[in-house]
Each structure stands twice: as C-alpha cells, then as structure tokens.
Short mmCIF file of C-alpha atoms in Angstrom, two decimals:
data_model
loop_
_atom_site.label_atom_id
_atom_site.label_comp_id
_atom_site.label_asym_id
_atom_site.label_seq_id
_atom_site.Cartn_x
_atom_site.Cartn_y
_atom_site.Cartn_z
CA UNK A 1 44.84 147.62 -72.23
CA UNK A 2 41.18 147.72 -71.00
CA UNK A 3 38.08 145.92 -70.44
CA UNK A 4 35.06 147.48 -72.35
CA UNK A 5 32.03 147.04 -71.51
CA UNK A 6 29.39 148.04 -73.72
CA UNK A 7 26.31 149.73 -71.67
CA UNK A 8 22.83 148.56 -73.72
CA UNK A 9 21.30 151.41 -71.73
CA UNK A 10 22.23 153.43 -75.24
CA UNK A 11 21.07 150.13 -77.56
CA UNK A 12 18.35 150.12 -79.80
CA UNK A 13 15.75 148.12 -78.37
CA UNK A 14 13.84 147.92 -81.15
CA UNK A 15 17.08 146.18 -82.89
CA UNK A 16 18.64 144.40 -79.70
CA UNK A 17 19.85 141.37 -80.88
CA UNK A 18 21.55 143.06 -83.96
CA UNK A 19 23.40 145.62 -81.66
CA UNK A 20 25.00 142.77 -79.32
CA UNK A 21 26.36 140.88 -82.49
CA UNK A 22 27.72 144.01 -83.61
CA UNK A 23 29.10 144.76 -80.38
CA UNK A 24 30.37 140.88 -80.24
CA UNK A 25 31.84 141.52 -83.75
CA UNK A 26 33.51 144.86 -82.84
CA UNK A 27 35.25 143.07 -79.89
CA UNK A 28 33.50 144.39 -76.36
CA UNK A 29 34.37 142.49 -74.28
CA UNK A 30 31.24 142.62 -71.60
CA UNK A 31 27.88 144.07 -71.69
CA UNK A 32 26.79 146.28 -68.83
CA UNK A 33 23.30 146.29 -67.57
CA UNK A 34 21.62 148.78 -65.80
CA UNK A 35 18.70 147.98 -63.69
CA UNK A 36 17.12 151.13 -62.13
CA UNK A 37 14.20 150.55 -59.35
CA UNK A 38 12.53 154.42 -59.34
CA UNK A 39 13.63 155.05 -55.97
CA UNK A 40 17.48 154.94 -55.53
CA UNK A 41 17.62 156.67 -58.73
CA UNK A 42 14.88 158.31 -60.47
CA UNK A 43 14.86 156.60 -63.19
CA UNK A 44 13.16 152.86 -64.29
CA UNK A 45 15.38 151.02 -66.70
CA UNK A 46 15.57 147.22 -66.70
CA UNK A 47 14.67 144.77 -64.24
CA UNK A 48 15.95 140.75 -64.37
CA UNK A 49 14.12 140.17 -67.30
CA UNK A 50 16.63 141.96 -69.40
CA UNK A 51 19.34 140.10 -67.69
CA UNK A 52 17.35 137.34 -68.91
CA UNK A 53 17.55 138.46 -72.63
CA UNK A 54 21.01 139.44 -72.58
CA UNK A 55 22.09 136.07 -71.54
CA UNK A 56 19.92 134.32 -74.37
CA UNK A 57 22.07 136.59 -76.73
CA UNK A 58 25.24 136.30 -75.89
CA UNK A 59 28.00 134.52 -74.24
CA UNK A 60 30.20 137.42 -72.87
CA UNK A 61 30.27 138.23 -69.58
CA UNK A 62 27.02 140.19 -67.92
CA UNK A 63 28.34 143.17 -65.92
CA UNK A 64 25.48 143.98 -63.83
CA UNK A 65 25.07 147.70 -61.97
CA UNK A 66 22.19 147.97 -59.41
CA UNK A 67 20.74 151.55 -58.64
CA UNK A 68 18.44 149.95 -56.16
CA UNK A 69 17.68 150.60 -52.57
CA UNK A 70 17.50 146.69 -51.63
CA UNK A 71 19.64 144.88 -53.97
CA UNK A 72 19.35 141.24 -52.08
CA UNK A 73 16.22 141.03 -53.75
CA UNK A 74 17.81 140.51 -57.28
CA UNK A 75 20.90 138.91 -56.64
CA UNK A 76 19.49 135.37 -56.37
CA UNK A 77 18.07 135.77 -59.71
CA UNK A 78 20.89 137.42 -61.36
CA UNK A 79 23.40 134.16 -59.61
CA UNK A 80 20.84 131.67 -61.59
CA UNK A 81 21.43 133.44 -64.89
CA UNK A 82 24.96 133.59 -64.50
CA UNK A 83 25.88 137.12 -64.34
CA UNK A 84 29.81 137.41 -63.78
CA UNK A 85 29.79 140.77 -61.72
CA UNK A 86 27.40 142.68 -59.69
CA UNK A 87 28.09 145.95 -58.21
CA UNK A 88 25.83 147.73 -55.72
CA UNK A 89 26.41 151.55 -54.14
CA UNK A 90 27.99 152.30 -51.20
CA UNK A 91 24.90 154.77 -50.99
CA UNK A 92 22.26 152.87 -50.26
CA UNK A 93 20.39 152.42 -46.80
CA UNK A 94 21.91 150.21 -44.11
CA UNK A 95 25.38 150.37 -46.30
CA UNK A 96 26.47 148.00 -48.98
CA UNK A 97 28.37 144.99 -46.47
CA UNK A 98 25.60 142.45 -46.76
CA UNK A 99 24.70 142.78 -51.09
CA UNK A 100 28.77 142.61 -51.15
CA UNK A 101 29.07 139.32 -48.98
CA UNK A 102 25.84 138.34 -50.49
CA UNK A 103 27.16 138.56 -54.36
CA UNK A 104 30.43 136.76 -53.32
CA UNK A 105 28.77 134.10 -51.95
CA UNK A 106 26.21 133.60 -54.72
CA UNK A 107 29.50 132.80 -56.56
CA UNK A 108 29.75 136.06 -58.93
CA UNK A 109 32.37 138.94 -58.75
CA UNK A 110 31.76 142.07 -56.66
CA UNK A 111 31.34 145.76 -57.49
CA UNK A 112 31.32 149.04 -54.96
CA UNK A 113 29.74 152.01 -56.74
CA UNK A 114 30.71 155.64 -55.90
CA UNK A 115 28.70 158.10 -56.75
CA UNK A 116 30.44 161.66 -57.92
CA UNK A 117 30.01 163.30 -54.98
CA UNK A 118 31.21 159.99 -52.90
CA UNK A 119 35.22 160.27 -51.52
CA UNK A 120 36.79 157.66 -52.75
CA UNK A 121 37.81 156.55 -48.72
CA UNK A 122 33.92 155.64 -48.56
CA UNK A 123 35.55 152.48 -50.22
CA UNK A 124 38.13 151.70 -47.41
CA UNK A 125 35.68 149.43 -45.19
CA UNK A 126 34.26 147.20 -48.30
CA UNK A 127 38.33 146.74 -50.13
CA UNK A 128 38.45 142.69 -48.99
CA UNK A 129 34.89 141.93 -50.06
CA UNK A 130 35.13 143.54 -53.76
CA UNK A 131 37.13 142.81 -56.98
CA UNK A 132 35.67 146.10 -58.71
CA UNK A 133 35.74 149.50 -57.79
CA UNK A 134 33.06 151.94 -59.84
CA UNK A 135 33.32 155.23 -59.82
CA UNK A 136 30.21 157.20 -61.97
CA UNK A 137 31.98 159.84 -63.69
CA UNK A 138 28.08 161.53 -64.09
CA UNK A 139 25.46 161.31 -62.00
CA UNK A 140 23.37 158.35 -62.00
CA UNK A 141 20.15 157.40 -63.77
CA UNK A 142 20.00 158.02 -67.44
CA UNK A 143 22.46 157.96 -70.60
CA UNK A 144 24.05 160.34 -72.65
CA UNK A 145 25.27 162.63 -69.74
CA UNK A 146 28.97 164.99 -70.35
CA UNK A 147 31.70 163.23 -68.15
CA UNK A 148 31.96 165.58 -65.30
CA UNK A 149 34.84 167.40 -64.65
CA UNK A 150 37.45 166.44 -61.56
CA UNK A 151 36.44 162.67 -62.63
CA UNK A 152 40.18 161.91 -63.48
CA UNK A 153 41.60 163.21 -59.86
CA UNK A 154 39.30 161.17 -58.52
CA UNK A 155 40.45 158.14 -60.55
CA UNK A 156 43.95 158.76 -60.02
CA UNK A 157 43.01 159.41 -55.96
CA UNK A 158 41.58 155.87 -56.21
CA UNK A 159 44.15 154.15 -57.89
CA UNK A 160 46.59 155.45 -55.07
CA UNK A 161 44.10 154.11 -52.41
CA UNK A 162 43.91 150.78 -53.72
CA UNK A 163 47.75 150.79 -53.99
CA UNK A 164 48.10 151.91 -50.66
CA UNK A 165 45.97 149.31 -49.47
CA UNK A 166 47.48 146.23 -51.28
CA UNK A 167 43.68 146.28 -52.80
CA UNK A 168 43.83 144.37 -56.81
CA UNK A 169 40.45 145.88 -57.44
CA UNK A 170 40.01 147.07 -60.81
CA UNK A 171 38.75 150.62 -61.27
CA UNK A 172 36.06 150.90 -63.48
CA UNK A 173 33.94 153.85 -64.73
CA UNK A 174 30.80 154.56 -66.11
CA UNK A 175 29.30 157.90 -67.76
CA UNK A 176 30.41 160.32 -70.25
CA UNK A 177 32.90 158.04 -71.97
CA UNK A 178 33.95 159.05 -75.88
CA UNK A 179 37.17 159.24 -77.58
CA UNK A 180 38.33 162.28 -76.20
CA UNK A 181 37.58 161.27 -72.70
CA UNK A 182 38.40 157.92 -72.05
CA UNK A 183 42.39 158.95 -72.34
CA UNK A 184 42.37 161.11 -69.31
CA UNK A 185 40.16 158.28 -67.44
CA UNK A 186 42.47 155.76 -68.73
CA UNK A 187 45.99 157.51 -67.61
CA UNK A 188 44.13 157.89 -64.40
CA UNK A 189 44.07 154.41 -63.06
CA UNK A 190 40.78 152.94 -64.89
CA UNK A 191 41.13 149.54 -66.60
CA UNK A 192 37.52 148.69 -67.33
CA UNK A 193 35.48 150.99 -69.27
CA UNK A 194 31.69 151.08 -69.57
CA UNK A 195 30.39 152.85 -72.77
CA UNK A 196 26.90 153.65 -73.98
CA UNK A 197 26.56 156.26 -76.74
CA UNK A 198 30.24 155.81 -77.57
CA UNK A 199 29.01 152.42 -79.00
CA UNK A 200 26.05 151.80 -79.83
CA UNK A 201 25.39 156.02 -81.03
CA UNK A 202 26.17 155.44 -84.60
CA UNK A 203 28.34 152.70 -86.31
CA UNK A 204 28.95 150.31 -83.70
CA UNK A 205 32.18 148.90 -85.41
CA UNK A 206 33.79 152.28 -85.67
CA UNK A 207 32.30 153.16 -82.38
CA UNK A 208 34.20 150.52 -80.79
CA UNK A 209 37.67 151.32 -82.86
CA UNK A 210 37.59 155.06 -82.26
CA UNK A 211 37.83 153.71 -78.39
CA UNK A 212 40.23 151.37 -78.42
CA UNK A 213 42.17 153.87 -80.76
CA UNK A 214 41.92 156.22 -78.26
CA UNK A 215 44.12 154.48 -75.64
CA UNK A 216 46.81 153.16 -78.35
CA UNK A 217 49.57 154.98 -76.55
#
C-alpha cells in the first residue's frame, strides 16, 4: 500500500478547514505543504504561516516541501510547529548537506528533492542523511501540471539505486498524479504519493477512493 499525501496547493482556500476534514474523513494520510520563496521557483505559495494553520487543523502528519534557495531559514520554525518531514532540493546553491543535517537534527524526518531533469545518482552523496527520496514527476512551481512522461523509468531507476545501496528511503512523488497515473508510478518503486487536483478537484471522498482504487492490485 501507500502513503497519500494530500497537496493543499489544489485546496480551496476560501473553504480550508472543510477540505482537511474531508480529506481526514476520506483517509489521507498526510498533508503536503508547499512553500515557494519567488526565487528557487517562480512561483510564491505559502510561507510558515500556513504551516501554522495546517497544524491548528489537523493532527496528521505535515509533509513539508521547500522550493527555496536558503531553506535553514524556515526549518527552526517548521521544528517548533511540529512538522514530521521536510524535504529540500538537491538544486539549490551550496548543495542540500547542511538543510539535510540541519532537519535531522531539529528532530523531523528528511526529504531530497529531484527535479525532472535531475539523475537520480545526484542522490548518492545525501542516501545516510535522508529517509525520503522525492522525485517531481512535473516541473516545479504550480499545480495542475500533466505527469511528464519517462517519470516511471526514473522511479523504477531509483528504486534500484536505493536497493543497491542498502538505502530504506521511501520514494515519493509529486505532480501529475490521477487515477490513471499513479499505477505506473506505483509499480515503479513509489510508496508515498502526493496529490493535489486528484483530491481536492471535485468530491474529495471519491477523489480519494478513485486513488486508492487505483492501486488495488
């Protein structure tokens, strides 16, 4: 089975709280926050005050993705509101060694992000300092993108290189998920899935089912 993670990127904000109990009652198991700084990524999403919110409204666990250029800045601040998981790209400036040791040490779970055009060896130097492996299966910085093709080879590339490596890091992935994709990403080697649209783009109850329904093989 899998862990899904339910991306409020794609929630109505207008309707916040009712979207996370729906998501709580449809059985996510994690919420994943985006918080975009303008630079790494183009786009602004959330900042800490979100983070904030989210852990006012629920008790699951906060999955938190940082497109930032100097993620040290939040992660005292995301430790204090007692995010479970943090995961920073191997892209940014000055490499991603200190966030990783950093988030560890803070006490929460680490992430490596790979961007699509990222080989997954990029992850070979950062294997002992991370529980979570995330590969973007679109390109980051806003919702609603198609899951880009060769995303499953890379998946099933990682999988081998964790393998290889005695590595127990979970792959996750993030972008383009929907019924008809998540199989392929799931076969691949992925065992936590982030979903946005997916979710919260109609019925979130059936939203939810239609995913889980999808992998009942």
């Amino acid at each position: 089975m899998f862990e899904l993670c339910a991306s409020i990127l794609a929630a109505d904000f207008a309707h916040l709280e009712q979207d996370v109990r729906a998501a709580e009652a449809a059985g996510v198991d994690a919420f994943h926050i985006d918080i975009m700084d303008g630079h790494f990524v183009p786009a602004i999403s959330f900042g800490t005050d979100m983070v904030r919110t989210m852990a006012r409204l629920t008790s699951k666990p906060l999955d938190v993705h940082l497109m930032v250029e100097n993620p040290l800045d939040f992660l005292p601040e995301l430790a204090e509101l007692g995010v479970k998981r943090v995961s920073v790209h191997a892209e940014i400036p000055g490499g991603p060694e200190a966030a990783l040791r950093a988030i560890r040490a803070a006490g929460m779970q680490a992430g490596l992000v790979l961007n699509p055009e990222t080989p997954v060896e990029a992850a070979l130097p950062y294997l002992k300092h991370i529980s979570q492996l995330l590969l973007m299966t679109v390109h980051p910085g806003r919702g609603g993108q198609a899951y880009l093709p060769g995303s499953n080879e890379k998946i099933a590339a990682a999988r081998a290189l964790l393998q290889e490596r005695g590595s127990a890091a979970v792959i996750q992935v993030d972008g383009g998920i929907t019924p008809c994709t998540l199989p392929g990403a799931y076969t691949a080697g992925a065992r936590s899935i982030v979903a946005g649209s997916a979710v919260f783009g109609g019925t979130v109850q059936s939203g939810v089912a239609c995913l889980r329904r999808s992998c009942a093989f």
